[in-house]
């Protein structure tokens, strides 16, 4: 029983934390977030150089890590610094490519930071359900094209490649979902980019007979596992954010004076802050459980993943809302970093399934779970 | 117990409905329905329309331009306004300054300022909070020193809502530092165009310019702009805040917001059926719908008990706490309902000259910004924590 | 708009309150509650004499009231004094008899306090759903008998008459539920009585070809309306209890000293007590809404009824649990009246449908509600 | 990060399983599973069985009779005990007095008392709280005055759990009134059979006799029964309470209770399907199941961080708060699951000689009483309010 990280992983996390605190302060983050690109090629190159993309992938896939806890420590640091670079899309799409196999060279370019890859699974009506999509793939003479629309794809404009999910069969009753690789500059690809309320940019993807490379004809299992890793990443990003919100709020309670005393002297706030603190520890435990569960069978893993995303969603909302409330008006200003952390934390609940989605999923998976 | 509306009341309802149908521009109703931002011109236009009809200041006495409504009529007006998606004008002049002037102002002040509030000649800002005096409002420092026929004001106010549009501002200022902190505060009317007044925007987390800092440097204010007695400003502010709290409960806004939420949840799909029929989401909605129905009755009970006077303080605090929680829950549910489409945020899209197609469903864009903006509801006008202190004093007497 | 009671009703409420505070103090209540009978014939006679049973019924049914607010004020007072007499069963069963019509004389005896009548609709598997029963009624030569079992019938042992719900048809698909009047001493009637955790007694009813008088062959509408009045009564009983719990808790906060001050000086408790207080006002509003809704159409009425029972369930649990918690250990003792009020309040949530039941019902009735 | 059990750990699990299978009487397991009350004899019997195996006092050092388990082994033991529905003995001697004697007692005290705790010769009561000293424990007044080789004790203790069975009681007593209130408190071991000791039951709201008042009138206690130094009792009590809090989180109990809840919810029907599959009830259950899974890991993290020492104070407070909330929520759900059958309450049915058929389902009778009894969880052993004070001090440092 050991809850500390092995030396090499802790070292990597510390390295990343040091880089970000030195080179990615909140002013830099805002500058990047509000830029036309919504990302920073310079930082991306530097972080790739440091091995932070490689940390997300196993050695057999050309990376230097890929363990669940590698993902955890990297995203925890990204959360602390509120980084807007395309790590999540890289993890999701890169995992899908790796699991499908046969694209080592492309993956190598992704890990090297030379290719930006994004992940387009959600659609306007799919509501976090990978199977509830209508994008259609067609093959003619062994060549595939894809037609449909994908919603809110992170860093879409910056992408060179896009992993797209699409139905691979038109016969009724056949629900196979395939995975495809589409070049962002291919014919039939239309991209509309826009900023996000939680920073950085995303876009709407329209595909009109766009040429595509098939990664997997029947890709739901790959989608599920890639998504599980994405959820793990979001959970740890949220942990990093919550720690920061807790830190800032405690500091504010200690220093802000009203009625002749630091507001942290007021018991009603103290007790709520105690609740916030203990809930954050519960959230951290759920994120640990999710990481550990990658060693278990599918049902156990997916239950732990859904339990973690539910927990992070519930507690994240509590932490964000309490952090703002305890700060009062100042907590609602653009100027305070806190408000941006709070926005990102809330919006993590809008990615890869919300509280209700994962609670229901957890319940449905119960039947299949061992007693 | 008679909680039903009379036939006469229902006739009045028809009158209100007809007025709204004839006078509310559909373009504005559409903006309100969808939680979009109104321009200054749109707010002023609706202000003028209401004033013309004599319905701008429901809580003012008839002799000063109030409509002389019964509690039932006010409740009906509130309901119909929300159903029609008419704008909620939170005019500081109408809602706050008016009642204070009516109760504590001189005849000359009433004659001069009240008509100007109604006809829109003056847009009033509120200057209460300061960086060091938020919940602890009585700790305010902004100083007014008497110099002949003038006060000379130096200091800073913050969270002045829409003060970028204001030409006048009513302020709490410190006229004496010798007494205990609640004393020595005075209530002063200041011309924003005076030399030494500077307004700086405070951008909010949702990108909105709604509140401001106001700086006063050697600003000269004529003594006739003092309201009531010097040193009694705290009493006037407390009186005023009970009016603010009533409005802040915002049941009309809540009802309108719930309608918008219902529309969104009936349109969004989950697992092949409308989200509103999802057991978990539907239950969340039903809970807040029930809370709202209960709150409507609580509100009427408090109003009925208060009769003609201002709101009793503990009860108005209850309305404020629960009413704002309900509104926050409704916008939170709307945010949840959007799924991925809560994230896109095109700030220019809130302006009137944006013509591109919306990203995602047409109702999506304002939802998350409105959710974040609504975090203010439990903070301003006396935070929920301060309201609980008020209730505590009333019920515990400790 | 007037939230005060008319003079005659207020007078009645005051009379009842005075009687109970003089003659039904908590010691008397405990004595009655723990007695073999679980009720007091003396008090029942006195209360009948005062018109408190008649207050629950309209003049056309032989009563002196019957308005929703008559029921409200009577049960509010019963709640304040934690009365264990058979008022609820009398209201439910009496309303069913009155709605069915044709039994004026029997109802007269009930209102006079000479006949005790109880209401047997729940079954072990029915879970608050009147239609989900298996008790069967059979008619031969125009004479009905009833066979089945009914669960947790309040004051069953004390009853002379029992209103029983039963299926009136055996053809598949026919879901008609009828209402019957069964004499408690009839052949085929078996009663097992027992005490209740919230005071007084109830019993299990077994019917084996018991002779029965048909009140209505198709009685679901009657059941629904009778239940609505019963729910209204429970809501107001709960209001009376909550006011008492609030009063006792405030008093305790003012007088109990710890750390050199009354515990009511501690802000964390103050803010929670403020929440309890405002929630009680919300509960009262829901109970008012339920009473007012008896003047509306069925869907509006039933929505308001379910909204009120849900609200009372949710807030009742909060109030009971907070009252105990703020009292600390002493709040858990048998000796303190508070603990018995808390038990009754919680158990009101187990009668005529709980929070979840009524929330779901409220949702289902939405579709039918006018916009 | 290595949070999995090793192969060696899993071997140990098999050993525990086998032990439980062989030694746990099914009749007792059945009572525990169904939240029924155990008799004194049943508790003593299981105490003896565990002691014989050397597994009675997991947190005692090996030299005093502890099993020398790793954190993993303790966690496994806890899991298996809950799965098997073995009784949770909350022996005050094992859980509280033992650690205090081991750390602060004299050699003679250890030699004399520790074996008697293990072999059950002494049943220990706890005498901390007083009517005027609950959350504010340091306000205690029960006085011990030195008189030659004895202390003479006068005063009253309350909430003494199962003290009706005890022959010994460890008490906090005031030996000096001159110092500030935390000082001048001493830790004394008192023979319940001494002249002047009287025990009176405090019946609880669920009809149970679980706690007692203990009165001391001129009770003479030999000075060798003082633990540690005179006036340092507060320090010992604080040390002891961190042990109490760990146990009180009660994750094993929570897991066992959740199993019982699952059984009930799988048996009860709603709308034609098991209650566990109802969207709202199922969601309530899923939430608490997730909370419990998170809590298990939090518990292991805290234990791992603490290593061999006693629990860090803020973390153990977190475990206490959340663990007790989870247990309360589970029993609350079980109560809800019963519908009407939560109400019948036949107190004699909890005795061993009751032979009538149960009213309603066989699992029903103990549920509501257990729900009410479990309200104590957030009150005793330091209420949730007191635990939040502890956390506040640790995180805010104000």
PDB file of C-alpha atoms in Angstrom, chain A residues 125-255:
ATOM      1  CA  UNK A 125     -27.572  15.398 -30.663  1.00  0.00           C
ATOM      2  CA  UNK A 126     -25.320  12.663 -29.250  1.00  0.00           C
ATOM      3  CA  UNK A 127     -25.095  13.967 -25.676  1.00  0.00           C
ATOM      4  CA  UNK A 128     -21.946  12.079 -24.655  1.00  0.00           C
ATOM      5  CA  UNK A 129     -23.176   8.798 -26.146  1.00  0.00           C
ATOM      6  CA  UNK A 130     -20.609   7.565 -28.669  1.00  0.00           C
ATOM      7  CA  UNK A 131     -23.146   5.272 -30.275  1.00  0.00           C
ATOM      8  CA  UNK A 132     -25.810   7.949 -30.793  1.00  0.00           C
ATOM      9  CA  UNK A 133     -24.184   9.552 -33.835  1.00  0.00           C
ATOM     10  CA  UNK A 134     -25.297  10.071 -37.362  1.00  0.00           C
ATOM     11  CA  UNK A 135     -22.046  10.783 -39.188  1.00  0.00           C
ATOM     12  CA  UNK A 136     -21.756   8.194 -41.918  1.00  0.00           C
ATOM     13  CA  UNK A 137     -18.724   6.530 -43.460  1.00  0.00           C
ATOM     14  CA  UNK A 138     -18.869   5.105 -46.982  1.00  0.00           C
ATOM     15  CA  UNK A 139     -16.351   2.970 -48.791  1.00  0.00           C
ATOM     16  CA  UNK A 140     -15.914   2.755 -52.535  1.00  0.00           C
ATOM     17  CA  UNK A 141     -13.189   0.724 -54.133  1.00  0.00           C
ATOM     18  CA  UNK A 142     -11.543   0.342 -50.749  1.00  0.00           C
ATOM     19  CA  UNK A 143     -11.414   4.115 -50.205  1.00  0.00           C
ATOM     20  CA  UNK A 144     -13.415   5.650 -47.386  1.00  0.00           C
ATOM     21  CA  UNK A 145     -15.178   8.979 -47.192  1.00  0.00           C
ATOM     22  CA  UNK A 146     -17.010  10.468 -44.233  1.00  0.00           C
ATOM     23  CA  UNK A 147     -20.060  12.732 -44.151  1.00  0.00           C
ATOM     24  CA  UNK A 148     -21.594  14.439 -41.155  1.00  0.00           C
ATOM     25  CA  UNK A 149     -21.006  17.058 -38.486  1.00  0.00           C
ATOM     26  CA  UNK A 150     -19.081  17.001 -35.213  1.00  0.00           C
ATOM     27  CA  UNK A 151     -19.606  19.355 -32.322  1.00  0.00           C
ATOM     28  CA  UNK A 152     -17.265  21.394 -30.119  1.00  0.00           C
ATOM     29  CA  UNK A 153     -14.000  19.739 -31.146  1.00  0.00           C
ATOM     30  CA  UNK A 154     -11.216  21.157 -28.982  1.00  0.00           C
ATOM     31  CA  UNK A 155      -8.403  22.889 -30.883  1.00  0.00           C
ATOM     32  CA  UNK A 156      -9.964  21.919 -34.189  1.00  0.00           C
ATOM     33  CA  UNK A 157      -8.485  24.827 -36.159  1.00  0.00           C
ATOM     34  CA  UNK A 158      -4.995  23.947 -35.005  1.00  0.00           C
ATOM     35  CA  UNK A 159      -5.303  20.289 -35.970  1.00  0.00           C
ATOM     36  CA  UNK A 160      -3.494  18.600 -38.776  1.00  0.00           C
ATOM     37  CA  UNK A 161      -5.346  15.351 -38.281  1.00  0.00           C
ATOM     38  CA  UNK A 162      -8.751  14.551 -36.846  1.00  0.00           C
ATOM     39  CA  UNK A 163      -9.972  11.255 -35.448  1.00  0.00           C
ATOM     40  CA  UNK A 164     -13.615  10.981 -36.457  1.00  0.00           C
ATOM     41  CA  UNK A 165     -16.220   8.446 -35.428  1.00  0.00           C
ATOM     42  CA  UNK A 166     -18.805   7.402 -38.001  1.00  0.00           C
ATOM     43  CA  UNK A 167     -21.279   4.649 -38.766  1.00  0.00           C
ATOM     44  CA  UNK A 168     -19.709   2.085 -41.042  1.00  0.00           C
ATOM     45  CA  UNK A 169     -22.816   0.294 -42.151  1.00  0.00           C
ATOM     46  CA  UNK A 170     -26.146   1.403 -43.519  1.00  0.00           C
ATOM     47  CA  UNK A 171     -28.098  -1.791 -42.970  1.00  0.00           C
ATOM     48  CA  UNK A 172     -30.762  -1.283 -40.327  1.00  0.00           C
ATOM     49  CA  UNK A 173     -29.952  -2.790 -36.942  1.00  0.00           C
ATOM     50  CA  UNK A 174     -26.232  -2.686 -37.580  1.00  0.00           C
ATOM     51  CA  UNK A 175     -24.857  -0.246 -35.075  1.00  0.00           C
ATOM     52  CA  UNK A 176     -21.189  -0.523 -35.835  1.00  0.00           C
ATOM     53  CA  UNK A 177     -19.238   2.668 -35.249  1.00  0.00           C
ATOM     54  CA  UNK A 178     -15.919   3.013 -37.000  1.00  0.00           C
ATOM     55  CA  UNK A 179     -12.967   5.299 -36.410  1.00  0.00           C
ATOM     56  CA  UNK A 180     -11.329   7.321 -39.146  1.00  0.00           C
ATOM     57  CA  UNK A 181      -8.433   9.619 -39.644  1.00  0.00           C
ATOM     58  CA  UNK A 182      -9.225  12.754 -41.616  1.00  0.00           C
ATOM     59  CA  UNK A 183      -6.735  15.394 -42.687  1.00  0.00           C
ATOM     60  CA  UNK A 184      -7.922  18.848 -41.715  1.00  0.00           C
ATOM     61  CA  UNK A 185      -6.984  20.249 -45.116  1.00  0.00           C
ATOM     62  CA  UNK A 186      -8.742  17.520 -47.089  1.00  0.00           C
ATOM     63  CA  UNK A 187     -11.509  18.342 -49.534  1.00  0.00           C
ATOM     64  CA  UNK A 188     -14.938  18.248 -47.977  1.00  0.00           C
ATOM     65  CA  UNK A 189     -13.665  19.392 -44.595  1.00  0.00           C
ATOM     66  CA  UNK A 190     -15.154  22.629 -43.245  1.00  0.00           C
ATOM     67  CA  UNK A 191     -14.107  24.093 -39.937  1.00  0.00           C
ATOM     68  CA  UNK A 192     -15.708  26.869 -37.962  1.00  0.00           C
ATOM     69  CA  UNK A 193     -13.588  27.875 -35.000  1.00  0.00           C
ATOM     70  CA  UNK A 194     -14.553  29.891 -31.930  1.00  0.00           C
ATOM     71  CA  UNK A 195     -13.341  30.692 -28.446  1.00  0.00           C
ATOM     72  CA  UNK A 196     -14.481  28.779 -25.363  1.00  0.00           C
ATOM     73  CA  UNK A 197     -15.754  30.217 -22.100  1.00  0.00           C
ATOM     74  CA  UNK A 198     -13.157  28.160 -20.256  1.00  0.00           C
ATOM     75  CA  UNK A 199     -10.315  29.340 -22.445  1.00  0.00           C
ATOM     76  CA  UNK A 200      -8.705  28.335 -25.701  1.00  0.00           C
ATOM     77  CA  UNK A 201     -10.625  27.442 -28.826  1.00  0.00           C
ATOM     78  CA  UNK A 202     -12.719  24.689 -30.349  1.00  0.00           C
ATOM     79  CA  UNK A 203     -14.668  24.291 -33.540  1.00  0.00           C
ATOM     80  CA  UNK A 204     -17.536  22.764 -35.440  1.00  0.00           C
ATOM     81  CA  UNK A 205     -16.491  20.212 -38.013  1.00  0.00           C
ATOM     82  CA  UNK A 206     -18.483  19.559 -41.146  1.00  0.00           C
ATOM     83  CA  UNK A 207     -17.532  16.633 -43.352  1.00  0.00           C
ATOM     84  CA  UNK A 208     -18.841  16.310 -46.844  1.00  0.00           C
ATOM     85  CA  UNK A 209     -17.550  13.155 -48.495  1.00  0.00           C
ATOM     86  CA  UNK A 210     -14.210  13.893 -46.927  1.00  0.00           C
ATOM     87  CA  UNK A 211     -11.525  11.287 -47.716  1.00  0.00           C
ATOM     88  CA  UNK A 212     -10.656   9.257 -44.644  1.00  0.00           C
ATOM     89  CA  UNK A 213      -8.303   6.525 -43.517  1.00  0.00           C
ATOM     90  CA  UNK A 214     -10.028   3.726 -41.618  1.00  0.00           C
ATOM     91  CA  UNK A 215      -8.527   3.103 -38.184  1.00  0.00           C
ATOM     92  CA  UNK A 216     -11.145   0.557 -37.134  1.00  0.00           C
ATOM     93  CA  UNK A 217     -14.376  -0.617 -38.679  1.00  0.00           C
ATOM     94  CA  UNK A 218     -15.846  -1.555 -35.353  1.00  0.00           C
ATOM     95  CA  UNK A 219     -14.351   0.955 -32.986  1.00  0.00           C
ATOM     96  CA  UNK A 220     -16.660   1.336 -29.987  1.00  0.00           C
ATOM     97  CA  UNK A 221     -14.315  -0.570 -27.677  1.00  0.00           C
ATOM     98  CA  UNK A 222     -11.441   1.663 -28.753  1.00  0.00           C
ATOM     99  CA  UNK A 223     -13.608   4.743 -28.286  1.00  0.00           C
ATOM    100  CA  UNK A 224     -14.533   3.589 -24.808  1.00  0.00           C
ATOM    101  CA  UNK A 225     -10.976   2.992 -23.712  1.00  0.00           C
ATOM    102  CA  UNK A 226      -9.697   6.216 -25.250  1.00  0.00           C
ATOM    103  CA  UNK A 227     -12.526   8.065 -23.544  1.00  0.00           C
ATOM    104  CA  UNK A 228     -11.704   6.397 -20.243  1.00  0.00           C
ATOM    105  CA  UNK A 229      -8.187   7.773 -20.499  1.00  0.00           C
ATOM    106  CA  UNK A 230      -9.578  11.168 -21.428  1.00  0.00           C
ATOM    107  CA  UNK A 231     -11.871  11.132 -18.416  1.00  0.00           C
ATOM    108  CA  UNK A 232      -8.981  10.157 -16.192  1.00  0.00           C
ATOM    109  CA  UNK A 233      -7.084  13.147 -17.559  1.00  0.00           C
ATOM    110  CA  UNK A 234      -9.999  15.522 -16.975  1.00  0.00           C
ATOM    111  CA  UNK A 235     -10.403  14.241 -13.420  1.00  0.00           C
ATOM    112  CA  UNK A 236      -6.791  14.994 -12.616  1.00  0.00           C
ATOM    113  CA  UNK A 237      -6.915  18.342 -14.358  1.00  0.00           C
ATOM    114  CA  UNK A 238      -9.865  19.062 -12.063  1.00  0.00           C
ATOM    115  CA  UNK A 239      -7.877  17.971  -9.008  1.00  0.00           C
ATOM    116  CA  UNK A 240      -5.124  20.418  -9.943  1.00  0.00           C
ATOM    117  CA  UNK A 241      -7.699  23.175 -10.336  1.00  0.00           C
ATOM    118  CA  UNK A 242      -9.460  22.382  -7.075  1.00  0.00           C
ATOM    119  CA  UNK A 243      -6.215  22.461  -5.141  1.00  0.00           C
ATOM    120  CA  UNK A 244      -5.530  25.868  -6.594  1.00  0.00           C
ATOM    121  CA  UNK A 245      -9.037  27.132  -5.792  1.00  0.00           C
ATOM    122  CA  UNK A 246      -8.740  25.819  -2.265  1.00  0.00           C
ATOM    123  CA  UNK A 247      -5.372  27.464  -1.837  1.00  0.00           C
ATOM    124  CA  UNK A 248      -6.571  30.815  -3.141  1.00  0.00           C
ATOM    125  CA  UNK A 249      -9.746  30.732  -1.083  1.00  0.00           C
ATOM    126  CA  UNK A 250      -7.923  29.861   2.123  1.00  0.00           C
ATOM    127  CA  UNK A 251      -5.510  32.688   1.444  1.00  0.00           C
ATOM    128  CA  UNK A 252      -8.396  35.079   0.895  1.00  0.00           C
ATOM    129  CA  UNK A 253     -10.126  33.943   4.086  1.00  0.00           C
ATOM    130  CA  UNK A 254      -6.911  34.623   5.981  1.00  0.00           C
ATOM    131  CA  UNK A 255      -6.303  38.078   4.584  1.00  0.00           C
TER     132      UNK A 255
END
